[in-house]
Amino acid sequence: MTGAPPSPQLFFETANAFQRTEALKTAIELELFTAIAEGKQTAEDIGARCKASARGTRILCDFLVVHGLLTKHANRYALTPDSAVFLDKHSKAYVGGALRFLLLPSAVEGYKHLTEAVRKGGTARDEHSLTPEHPMWVEFARGMAPLMAMPAELLAKLLRAEEGAKWKVLSLAAGHGLYEVTLARHNRNAEVWAVDWANVLEVAKENAAAAAVAGRYHTIPGSAFDVEYGDGYDIALVVNFLHHFDQLTCEALLRRVQASLKPGGRAVIVEFVPNDDRVTPPLAASFSLIMLAGTPAGEAYTFKELQRMLGNSGFRSSELHPLPPTFFNVVIGTK
Amino acid sequence: MTGAPPSPQLFFETANAFQRTEALKTAIELELFTAIAEGKQTAEDIGARCKASARGTRILCDFLVVHGLLTKHANRYALTPDSAVFLDKHSKAYVGGALRFLLLPSAVEGYKHLTEAVRKGGTARDEHSLTPEHPMWVEFARGMAPLMAMPAELLAKLLRAEEGAKWKVLSLAAGHGLYEVTLARHNRNAEVWAVDWANVLEVAKENAAAAAVAGRYHTIPGSAFDVEYGDGYDIALVVNFLHHFDQLTCEALLRRVQASLKPGGRAVIVEFVPNDDRVTPPLAASFSLIMLAGTPAGEAYTFKELQRMLGNSGFRSSELHPLPPTFFNVVIGTK
């Protein structure tokens, strides 16, 4: 006890936290950050650009200032450095489209049944993220790609793609395909096979074409648990995939991965990896609740757990690499 | 620019902020904080008490630790000092019931149309918080009373209720009635008249009876804009009411209040009062967005604005009193 009087402030903030989500969504819909990037500074000017009332714009902007997404001085609003990079539609790193995936009705719906999910120990919904060909993964592939550009670059660096070793690369649940596309872009001796639902692979192929690596980008449509991968791979990417499953299912998958690798080949797992206490760092530790709401048995695994899964799947060693400043970690298992 | 690399972390946190609201709601529904207050410490024991799976309970508890509502050491969970006071059902100050009001479908619904509200400059819904006899105010009166117990006590102290001056007290939009009930409890020479919708006044009367002041608690059912208040009041309470209206409407109301006061009588306004910059302190400054989503023209007013309204309504002076540690301020206008 510090002697500070008890306060319901955190209760109140938490009860109202959903408003932050809605305010961000509205600001993205109105292109409010883009308007400010274009030089509009007052509520009147921003509102005019966004086809919104000055009053509503002022109240929304003030709210966004309170919550760190804008700044305000003398009734003029400005972008924060992060908002300028990520929330201005004209920015290459614009991530506003990710809201389409993050706030899909199907994702938010899982939270409407969170109490039931906690009781049950897994999603309370019959149709969920593991449903074959679920259209949410097309939204994921389209919306989340910009958020993945930086970790994909950092991963290519970590794996020394630019050294140009002859690589046969497998990518499971490729989604937008950015990770293997980035590897192939940095290493012209890399040849890639990507596994995902056919509808999702269309997006990955677009990204491969845009990066001029389409000729070295092959697709294997279907479930990563069923399709034949082929063999002789140097690298198998397993990016943000394991957290959807329980540990035994992860091991079953990793055994298939192990079998597809050549000796000395590496499984490269990119994940939210909480510390052993499971409550730090905040984003990785919070992530398991999303999986509780949306999958039958998934969650974010600690490095120890991933290490054990890799060991049980026939990998002889595993190592952890943070990818700062992103909130992802890379776990590399070597065959 | 500080040189820190740009990060989409705040974007991600904000996009997912709604999960904090849902997690709190689920924890309250499951009586999770109460279970821990009763001595359950592990996910297994807490889950058993809450009729929930150990796995779901663990993931939810970890999430609540990340967001400051619990602590965790060696896989044992404990309440924070604030959670112990406000989230344990057995605590006198339990505020869990406030979620019923804060997250009423009608309140959350306003946010689903936030973009339209920003465009328009006011709520996009036809039925809203100003609809006569709206049942949300009964939920308010029942659910929010515990949150108001502390500010009501602090207000009674500020007004020196215990000195026992003979007071005729008017309370507009009384709701739960706690403010005037607390004044009457501390000052047995206070006689109270409370205005609100008839359905809401039933709750206030219960609270007056529970505080043994029912004999000095009179009700005036109807709209504060229409009913006759009577006159000769020493004190007129206007608690969390003005923020629902535009400034001219507030002034019309304050003129009625002024007319009902005896010379030297005081209008006692309890409000969320943001600073002149409108972006601090966080809770008061955030509050206007709730009013944008839910009312035609309401918002949280600065002290300067309230001062001007009081001046325009015939009050000769006004003063500001914070009510720490609560997030309310008191503005007193003297006739």
XYZ file of C-alpha atoms in Angstrom:
670
model
C 0.000 0.000 0.000
C 1.493 3.313 -1.038
C -1.021 5.408 0.827
C -2.533 6.677 -2.443
C -6.298 6.806 -2.007
C -8.186 4.091 -3.897
C -9.435 5.246 -7.281
C -11.892 3.797 -9.788
C -9.976 5.570 -12.565
C -8.537 2.429 -14.158
C -11.948 0.754 -13.978
C -13.483 3.719 -15.755
C -10.732 3.865 -18.379
C -11.012 0.153 -19.040
C -14.798 0.213 -19.249
C -14.470 2.994 -21.830
C -11.464 1.572 -23.673
C -13.681 0.460 -26.559
C -14.136 4.135 -27.387
C -10.469 4.376 -28.342
C -10.997 1.638 -30.909
C -14.090 3.314 -32.318
C -12.424 6.741 -32.429
C -9.471 5.337 -34.366
C -11.779 3.540 -36.759
C -13.762 6.719 -37.388
C -10.609 8.801 -37.867
C -9.327 6.301 -40.440
C -12.702 6.214 -42.208
C -12.775 10.008 -42.384
C -9.103 10.154 -43.504
C -8.510 12.558 -40.660
C -4.806 11.775 -40.277
C -4.375 12.148 -44.024
C -6.099 15.545 -43.922
C -3.655 16.737 -41.267
C -0.721 15.325 -43.243
C -1.973 17.403 -46.171
C -1.611 20.526 -44.056
C -5.033 21.041 -42.491
C -4.543 22.157 -38.895
C -7.753 23.544 -37.439
C -10.944 21.620 -36.714
C -12.674 23.731 -39.371
C -10.139 22.955 -42.101
C -9.747 19.302 -41.175
C -13.523 18.911 -41.025
C -13.980 20.522 -44.433
C -11.439 18.112 -45.960
C -13.095 15.128 -44.211
C -16.655 16.200 -45.060
C -17.373 16.424 -41.348
C -18.666 19.105 -38.993
C -16.087 21.342 -37.301
C -17.636 20.518 -33.925
C -17.478 16.748 -34.379
C -13.974 17.025 -35.807
C -12.785 19.096 -32.852
C -14.170 16.633 -30.307
C -12.714 13.653 -32.153
C -9.313 15.337 -32.569
C -9.196 16.262 -28.883
C -9.927 12.644 -27.996
C -7.120 11.478 -30.286
C -4.758 13.959 -28.618
C -5.673 12.592 -25.189
C -4.868 9.107 -26.423
C -1.564 9.993 -28.041
C -2.417 9.823 -31.740
C -2.295 13.588 -32.393
C -0.791 16.668 -30.767
C -2.443 20.047 -30.227
C -1.059 23.512 -29.694
C -3.084 26.713 -29.770
C -6.057 24.895 -31.343
C -3.937 23.508 -34.157
C -3.603 19.770 -34.529
C -0.541 17.918 -35.791
C 0.438 14.309 -36.377
C 2.765 12.504 -34.002
C 5.833 10.981 -35.697
C 4.188 7.531 -35.535
C 0.855 8.772 -36.899
C 2.678 10.479 -39.778
C 4.359 7.217 -40.754
C 1.498 4.788 -40.203
C -1.824 6.639 -40.439
C -1.394 8.980 -43.398
C -2.860 7.268 -46.452
C -0.116 8.745 -48.612
C 2.595 7.094 -46.506
C 4.183 3.921 -47.834
C 3.848 2.420 -44.351
C 0.124 3.256 -43.993
C -1.507 0.617 -41.778
C -5.059 1.968 -41.629
C -6.212 -0.894 -43.835
C -5.282 -3.333 -41.068
C -8.400 -2.243 -39.196
C -10.431 -4.079 -41.806
C -8.879 -7.293 -40.501
C -8.437 -6.393 -36.828
C -12.045 -5.283 -36.503
C -13.742 -7.749 -38.810
C -17.214 -8.536 -37.509
C -16.087 -12.151 -37.199
C -13.177 -11.119 -34.940
C -15.168 -8.715 -32.801
C -17.982 -11.266 -32.597
C -15.676 -13.692 -30.778
C -15.321 -11.092 -28.034
C -19.061 -10.767 -27.677
C -18.929 -14.353 -26.460
C -15.793 -13.976 -24.372
C -17.440 -15.060 -21.132
C -18.508 -18.295 -22.771
C -15.017 -18.738 -24.233
C -13.431 -18.363 -20.786
C -15.867 -20.889 -19.344
C -15.153 -23.321 -22.150
C -11.429 -22.678 -22.553
C -11.695 -21.893 -26.268
C -13.772 -19.991 -28.769
C -17.516 -20.244 -28.301
C -18.152 -19.808 -32.008
C -18.632 -22.646 -34.500
C -17.293 -20.671 -37.401
C -13.882 -19.317 -36.479
C -10.479 -18.452 -37.832
C -9.598 -22.095 -38.535
C -12.577 -22.631 -40.827
C -11.170 -23.625 -44.268
C -11.036 -20.818 -46.846
C -12.369 -18.353 -44.254
C -12.553 -14.993 -46.057
C -11.017 -13.287 -43.000
C -7.616 -14.464 -44.214
C -8.008 -12.593 -47.462
C -8.703 -9.468 -45.386
C -5.685 -10.369 -43.287
C -3.484 -10.729 -46.350
C -4.657 -7.410 -47.768
C -4.911 -5.382 -44.571
C -1.978 -6.553 -42.490
C 0.753 -6.539 -45.122
C 1.897 -2.966 -44.331
C 2.328 -3.887 -40.654
C 4.542 -6.756 -41.731
C 6.847 -4.849 -44.078
C 9.268 -3.888 -41.318
C 9.499 -7.283 -39.575
C 9.883 -8.930 -43.000
C 12.849 -6.676 -43.775
C 14.377 -7.332 -40.360
C 13.947 -11.064 -40.826
C 15.676 -10.967 -44.218
C 18.560 -9.186 -42.515
C 18.665 -11.667 -39.617
C 18.829 -14.581 -42.085
C 21.471 -12.767 -44.208
C 19.349 -13.091 -47.326
C 21.566 -10.608 -49.151
C 24.482 -13.061 -49.043
C 22.717 -14.879 -51.868
C 23.019 -18.503 -50.721
C 21.036 -20.912 -52.869
C 17.822 -21.339 -50.876
C 14.740 -23.450 -51.261
C 12.168 -21.709 -49.059
C 8.853 -23.065 -47.791
C 6.291 -20.667 -46.313
C 3.323 -22.047 -44.387
C 0.097 -20.080 -44.079
C 1.818 -17.487 -46.187
C -1.027 -14.950 -46.105
C 0.169 -11.766 -47.804
C 3.392 -13.631 -48.592
C 5.509 -10.672 -47.545
C 8.048 -12.612 -45.518
C 9.118 -14.993 -48.279
C 8.677 -12.336 -50.966
C 11.079 -10.116 -49.031
C 13.560 -12.976 -48.663
C 13.344 -13.622 -52.406
C 13.744 -9.935 -53.192
C 16.947 -9.747 -51.130
C 18.247 -13.123 -52.320
C 17.901 -13.726 -56.035
C 19.034 -17.311 -55.488
C 15.985 -18.066 -53.360
C 13.135 -20.112 -54.799
C 9.912 -20.072 -52.811
C 6.946 -22.409 -52.252
C 4.015 -20.874 -50.387
C 1.166 -22.794 -48.740
C -2.211 -21.242 -47.929
C -5.858 -21.346 -48.955
C -6.245 -20.740 -52.678
C -8.199 -17.513 -52.117
C -5.428 -16.124 -49.912
C -2.608 -17.133 -52.270
C -4.049 -14.799 -54.891
C -3.000 -11.891 -52.677
C 0.450 -13.376 -52.086
C 0.925 -13.789 -55.832
C 0.066 -10.121 -56.359
C 2.710 -9.167 -53.815
C 5.258 -11.490 -55.418
C 4.554 -9.901 -58.795
C 4.831 -6.388 -57.349
C 8.251 -7.311 -55.924
C 9.309 -8.813 -59.264
C 9.876 -12.279 -57.791
C 6.828 -13.987 -59.329
C 9.059 -16.253 -61.431
C 10.546 -17.745 -58.257
C 7.248 -17.830 -56.333
C 5.313 -21.106 -56.404
C 2.093 -21.865 -54.590
C 0.692 -24.971 -52.924
C -3.002 -24.336 -52.248
C -4.609 -26.100 -49.290
C -4.226 -26.720 -45.586
C -0.694 -26.748 -44.165
C -1.767 -29.879 -42.286
C -2.719 -31.804 -45.428
C -0.839 -30.746 -48.548
C 2.481 -32.242 -49.653
C 5.249 -29.705 -49.092
C 7.932 -31.482 -51.128
C 11.396 -31.677 -49.538
C 14.956 -30.427 -49.524
C 14.075 -27.025 -48.060
C 16.751 -24.802 -46.528
C 14.261 -22.613 -44.726
C 10.664 -23.150 -43.669
C 8.838 -20.002 -42.571
C 6.115 -20.475 -39.960
C 4.914 -16.927 -39.386
C 2.163 -16.116 -36.901
C 0.660 -19.527 -37.421
C 1.434 -21.697 -34.380
C -0.538 -19.443 -32.021
C -3.763 -20.735 -33.569
C -3.261 -24.292 -32.270
C -2.641 -26.341 -29.147
C 0.841 -27.673 -28.505
C 0.253 -31.188 -29.841
C -1.131 -29.806 -33.079
C 1.867 -27.478 -33.344
C 4.177 -30.448 -32.901
C 2.348 -32.417 -35.586
C 2.883 -29.488 -37.933
C 6.513 -29.025 -36.943
C 7.200 -32.714 -37.606
C 5.930 -32.227 -41.165
C 8.156 -29.163 -41.435
C 11.133 -31.067 -40.071
C 10.613 -33.841 -42.621
C 10.590 -31.323 -45.465
C 13.899 -29.698 -44.484
C 17.303 -30.832 -45.648
C 19.810 -31.679 -42.872
C 20.887 -28.400 -41.294
C 17.748 -26.730 -42.643
C 15.940 -24.247 -40.426
C 12.364 -23.770 -39.284
C 11.973 -20.000 -38.900
C 9.096 -19.221 -36.576
C 7.925 -15.605 -36.263
C 5.595 -15.151 -33.319
C 4.271 -13.123 -30.428
C 6.464 -14.646 -27.701
C 5.575 -13.652 -24.138
C 8.150 -14.026 -21.398
C 7.880 -16.985 -19.021
C 5.728 -14.901 -16.669
C 3.171 -14.666 -19.524
C 2.331 -11.070 -18.547
C 5.200 -9.230 -20.283
C 5.795 -7.656 -22.729
C 2.287 -6.181 -23.000
C 1.427 -6.816 -26.646
C 2.719 -10.381 -26.815
C 1.201 -11.223 -23.442
C -2.176 -9.722 -24.388
C -2.310 -11.700 -27.585
C -3.459 -14.997 -26.074
C -6.857 -13.510 -25.277
C -7.456 -12.904 -28.981
C -6.770 -16.583 -29.597
C -9.002 -17.626 -26.699
C -11.857 -15.628 -28.209
C -11.246 -16.771 -31.770
C -9.760 -20.282 -31.849
C -10.531 -23.607 -30.166
C -7.144 -23.986 -28.434
C -4.603 -21.405 -29.604
C -2.478 -18.973 -27.612
C 0.874 -17.171 -27.682
C 3.660 -19.530 -26.600
C 6.741 -18.767 -24.538
C 10.179 -19.531 -25.918
C 10.462 -22.503 -23.544
C 7.263 -23.955 -24.940
C 8.347 -23.398 -28.527
C 11.716 -24.934 -27.686
C 10.019 -28.025 -26.299
C 7.757 -28.313 -29.349
C 10.758 -28.054 -31.657
C 12.644 -30.636 -29.597
C 9.675 -33.009 -29.656
C 9.486 -32.575 -33.430
C 13.046 -33.680 -34.109
C 14.912 -30.360 -34.259
C 18.331 -30.565 -32.664
C 18.593 -26.938 -31.514
C 16.544 -23.787 -31.203
C 17.344 -20.156 -30.574
C 15.435 -16.940 -29.875
C 15.993 -13.654 -31.728
C 13.987 -10.534 -30.895
C 13.172 -8.322 -33.884
C 13.302 -4.826 -32.383
C 11.648 -2.393 -32.746
C 8.804 -4.707 -33.785
C 6.889 -6.729 -31.211
C 7.746 -10.022 -32.892
C 10.331 -12.613 -31.991
C 11.971 -15.155 -34.246
C 12.569 -18.682 -33.039
C 14.863 -20.714 -35.269
C 14.882 -24.481 -35.017
C 17.706 -26.290 -36.792
C 17.311 -29.830 -38.110
C 12.049 13.746 -33.627
C 13.756 11.856 -30.821
C 15.442 9.374 -33.100
C 13.256 6.533 -31.795
C 12.286 4.371 -34.756
C 8.649 4.734 -35.822
C 6.401 2.083 -34.310
C 2.847 0.969 -35.030
C 2.537 -0.112 -31.389
C 0.069 2.590 -30.348
C -1.997 1.924 -33.469
C -2.132 -1.752 -32.584
C -2.969 -1.076 -28.936
C -5.704 1.355 -29.889
C -7.187 -0.951 -32.507
C -7.340 -3.663 -29.841
C -8.428 -1.419 -26.962
C -11.980 -2.771 -27.171
C -10.613 -6.057 -25.853
C -9.844 -4.406 -22.521
C -13.496 -3.447 -22.192
C -14.674 -6.944 -23.074
C -12.163 -8.588 -20.725
C -13.326 -6.421 -17.823
C -16.955 -7.152 -18.614
C -16.282 -10.887 -18.693
C -14.289 -10.775 -15.453
C -17.151 -8.949 -13.728
C -19.709 -11.392 -15.138
C -17.668 -14.346 -13.905
C -17.076 -12.673 -10.496
C -13.391 -13.253 -11.054
C -12.225 -10.399 -8.817
C -14.587 -11.592 -6.107
C -13.163 -15.113 -6.368
C -9.652 -13.771 -5.829
C -10.856 -11.619 -2.923
C -12.242 -14.819 -1.410
C -8.752 -16.303 -1.453
C -8.553 -18.187 -4.752
C -5.101 -17.619 -6.233
C -4.391 -20.076 -9.038
C -6.127 -20.252 -12.407
C -7.473 -23.671 -11.396
C -9.001 -22.469 -8.119
C -10.302 -19.204 -9.534
C -11.776 -21.057 -12.509
C -13.501 -23.592 -10.267
C -15.092 -20.773 -8.233
C -16.139 -18.943 -11.432
C -17.422 -22.082 -13.187
C -14.844 -21.516 -15.906
C -12.041 -23.545 -17.440
C -8.580 -23.206 -15.888
C -7.154 -22.445 -19.327
C -9.610 -19.661 -20.110
C -9.228 -18.275 -16.600
C -5.443 -18.221 -16.886
C -5.510 -16.389 -20.212
C -8.055 -13.868 -18.956
C -6.157 -13.295 -15.689
C -2.890 -12.778 -17.558
C -4.601 -10.208 -19.756
C -5.939 -8.410 -16.681
C -2.425 -8.386 -15.198
C -1.046 -6.824 -18.381
C -3.676 -4.117 -18.127
C -3.151 -3.368 -14.453
C -6.258 -4.883 -12.878
C -4.510 -7.851 -11.218
C -0.996 -8.792 -10.146
C 0.761 -12.126 -10.633
C 3.668 -13.761 -8.864
C 4.737 -17.369 -9.296
C 1.461 -18.213 -11.076
C -0.628 -16.811 -8.250
C -2.951 -13.923 -8.949
C -3.845 -11.149 -6.524
C -6.006 -8.047 -6.577
C -4.481 -4.596 -6.882
C -5.496 -2.202 -4.083
C -7.973 -0.511 -6.457
C -9.453 -3.803 -7.676
C -9.903 -4.923 -4.065
C -11.899 -1.797 -3.258
C -13.943 -1.460 -6.437
C -14.242 -4.855 -8.141
C -14.889 -7.289 -5.300
C -18.645 -7.809 -5.038
C -18.369 -7.988 -1.271
C -16.810 -4.524 -1.086
C -19.047 -1.625 -0.104
C -17.495 0.392 -2.942
C -18.092 -2.284 -5.613
C -18.596 -0.560 -8.972
C -18.985 -3.591 -11.236
C -22.671 -2.790 -11.630
C -21.735 0.449 -13.394
C -20.861 -1.600 -16.469
C -24.568 -2.212 -16.937
C -24.910 1.515 -17.601
C -21.557 2.239 -19.226
C -21.973 -0.591 -21.716
C -25.706 -0.433 -22.312
C -26.470 -1.447 -25.889
C -27.932 2.029 -26.377
C -24.633 3.645 -25.301
C -22.402 1.343 -27.311
C -24.746 1.693 -30.279
C -23.994 5.423 -30.466
C -20.357 4.520 -31.059
C -21.253 2.221 -33.915
C -22.398 5.379 -35.677
C -19.521 7.562 -34.536
C -18.381 8.428 -38.045
C -21.838 9.730 -38.842
C -21.901 11.641 -35.538
C -18.594 13.351 -36.360
C -19.891 14.286 -39.797
C -23.085 15.661 -38.334
C -21.674 17.214 -35.163
C -24.013 15.302 -32.857
C -25.492 11.887 -32.254
C -26.644 10.060 -35.355
C -29.333 8.210 -33.442
C -32.963 9.298 -33.162
C -33.455 7.680 -29.801
C -30.767 8.917 -27.443
C -30.019 9.824 -23.874
C -32.324 12.856 -23.918
C -35.385 10.822 -24.879
C -37.959 11.315 -22.062
C -38.162 8.481 -19.526
C -35.325 6.651 -21.308
C -34.761 3.448 -19.294
C -30.986 4.013 -19.495
C -31.330 6.488 -16.647
C -32.749 3.837 -14.373
C -29.671 1.730 -15.178
C -27.581 4.814 -14.526
C -29.219 5.398 -11.164
C -28.746 1.778 -10.136
C -25.339 1.107 -11.635
C -23.443 4.332 -11.124
C -24.368 5.087 -7.519
C -21.304 3.304 -6.056
C -19.001 5.389 -8.261
C -20.644 8.500 -6.869
C -20.415 7.664 -3.168
C -16.972 9.210 -2.777
C -17.581 12.441 -4.722
C -20.896 12.834 -2.871
C -19.087 12.620 0.471
C -16.418 15.059 -0.698
C -19.079 17.475 -1.889
C -20.874 17.351 1.474
C -17.563 18.208 3.094
C -16.849 21.035 0.637
C -20.270 22.555 1.351
C -19.815 22.052 5.124
C -23.051 20.107 5.379
C -22.143 18.949 8.881
C -22.430 22.521 10.189
C -26.185 21.994 10.055
C -27.343 25.241 8.441
C -31.029 25.241 7.551
C -30.977 24.325 3.859
C -33.603 24.002 1.191
C -31.917 21.890 -1.483
C -32.972 21.383 -5.094
C -31.429 18.548 -7.120
C -31.898 18.472 -10.889
C -31.689 15.219 -12.826
C -31.107 13.604 -9.482
C -30.605 10.077 -10.821
C -29.563 7.844 -7.929
C -30.052 10.863 -5.673
C -26.800 10.192 -3.840
C -25.541 13.760 -3.814
C -28.546 15.310 -2.105
C -29.128 12.219 0.036
C -25.556 12.537 1.309
C -26.055 16.247 2.008
C -29.230 15.435 3.924
C -27.515 12.651 5.844
C -24.751 15.015 6.989
C -27.104 17.931 7.608
C -30.288 17.035 9.424
C -31.569 20.562 8.813
C -31.548 20.019 5.058
C -34.825 19.455 3.210
C -34.521 18.178 -0.339
C -36.534 18.392 -3.578
C -35.348 16.115 -6.375
C -36.289 16.433 -10.056
C -36.012 13.553 -12.530
C -38.137 11.204 -14.609
C -40.645 9.355 -12.436
C -39.064 5.974 -13.212
C -35.650 7.217 -12.095
C -36.932 8.878 -8.914
C -38.015 5.470 -7.646
C -34.333 4.575 -7.331
C -33.511 7.878 -5.624
C -36.316 7.295 -3.118
C -34.878 3.873 -2.295
C -31.518 5.474 -1.615
C -33.112 8.199 0.501
C -34.909 5.547 2.538
C -31.712 3.518 2.947
C -29.980 6.642 4.299
C -32.905 7.343 6.633
C -33.638 10.731 5.079
C -36.848 9.776 3.257
C -38.888 12.126 5.454
C -36.904 15.087 4.146
C -36.744 13.839 0.545
C -39.387 15.158 -1.837
C -39.683 14.435 -5.532
C -40.767 16.482 -8.542
C -41.240 14.073 -11.450
C -40.685 15.390 -14.969
C -38.211 17.246 -17.142
C -35.920 19.754 -15.430
C -36.754 22.079 -18.333
C -40.507 21.981 -17.714
C -41.491 21.310 -14.113
C -41.967 24.006 -11.477
C -39.088 23.880 -9.009
C -40.623 26.142 -6.369
C -38.323 28.783 -4.868
C -36.307 29.922 -1.878
C -33.582 27.303 -2.361
C -30.211 27.669 -0.637
C -28.527 25.138 -2.862
C -29.358 23.783 -6.316
C -27.382 20.700 -7.334
C -26.747 20.293 -11.053
C -24.703 17.107 -11.179
C -23.410 15.672 -14.457
C -26.316 17.213 -16.297
C -25.078 20.238 -18.258
C -22.761 18.130 -20.430
C -25.805 16.752 -22.251
C -26.734 20.137 -23.778
C -25.422 22.998 -25.863
C -24.472 26.229 -24.118
C -27.692 28.119 -24.829
C -29.761 25.266 -23.443
C -27.520 25.170 -20.368
C -28.083 28.879 -19.869
C -31.849 28.467 -20.181
C -31.668 25.838 -17.459
C -29.362 27.899 -15.260
C -31.736 30.867 -15.500
C -34.508 28.648 -14.124
C -32.127 27.552 -11.373
C -31.157 31.131 -10.622
C -34.816 32.124 -10.308
C -35.445 29.331 -7.813
C -32.588 30.334 -5.492
C -32.862 32.796 -2.644
C -30.427 35.748 -2.770
C -26.976 34.396 -1.921
C -28.124 30.904 -2.869
C -25.721 28.677 -4.765
C -25.902 26.602 -7.927
C -23.572 23.659 -7.272
C -22.469 22.123 -10.549
C -20.567 18.824 -10.477
C -18.996 18.052 -13.828
C -16.195 16.656 -15.920
C -14.292 19.930 -16.453
C -11.439 19.767 -18.959
C -8.724 22.399 -18.867
C -8.802 25.212 -21.427
C -6.662 23.123 -23.783
C -9.540 20.568 -23.840
C -7.044 17.685 -23.929
C -6.207 17.424 -20.210
C -6.856 15.818 -17.802
C -7.465 12.596 -19.742
C -10.807 11.437 -18.344
C -12.534 14.817 -18.400
C -11.111 15.622 -21.825
C -12.152 12.239 -23.254
C -15.677 12.658 -22.019
C -16.898 14.946 -24.803
C -16.685 12.107 -27.313
C -19.260 10.149 -25.307
C -21.588 13.127 -25.578
C -20.888 13.524 -29.294
C -21.865 9.889 -29.841
C -24.901 9.996 -27.586
C -26.459 13.481 -27.540
C -27.437 16.063 -30.152
C -25.165 18.846 -28.850
C -23.606 18.002 -25.482
C -19.975 18.025 -24.382
C -17.764 18.592 -21.335
C -17.335 22.317 -20.687
C -14.272 24.170 -19.457
C -14.480 26.313 -16.347
C -14.370 29.448 -18.502
C -17.391 28.255 -20.444
C -19.293 27.354 -17.295
C -18.353 30.721 -15.821
C -19.750 32.499 -18.860
C -22.955 30.450 -18.750
C -23.407 31.283 -15.076
C -22.721 34.960 -15.749
C -25.212 35.004 -18.624
C -27.787 33.396 -16.333
C -27.626 36.074 -13.662
C -25.138 34.609 -11.176
C -22.859 37.230 -9.717
C -19.833 35.019 -9.090
C -18.507 31.551 -9.801
C -15.650 29.484 -8.477
C -13.961 26.178 -9.295
C -13.203 23.445 -6.735
C -11.511 20.196 -7.739
C -12.709 17.128 -5.821
C -9.530 15.040 -5.561
C -8.982 12.141 -5.788
C -12.113 11.902 -7.955
C -12.106 13.111 -11.548
C -14.928 15.568 -10.914
C -14.843 19.297 -10.388
C -17.366 21.461 -8.600
C -18.324 24.848 -9.995
C -20.293 27.000 -7.596
C -22.290 29.936 -8.906
C -23.607 32.370 -6.322
C -26.768 34.406 -6.907
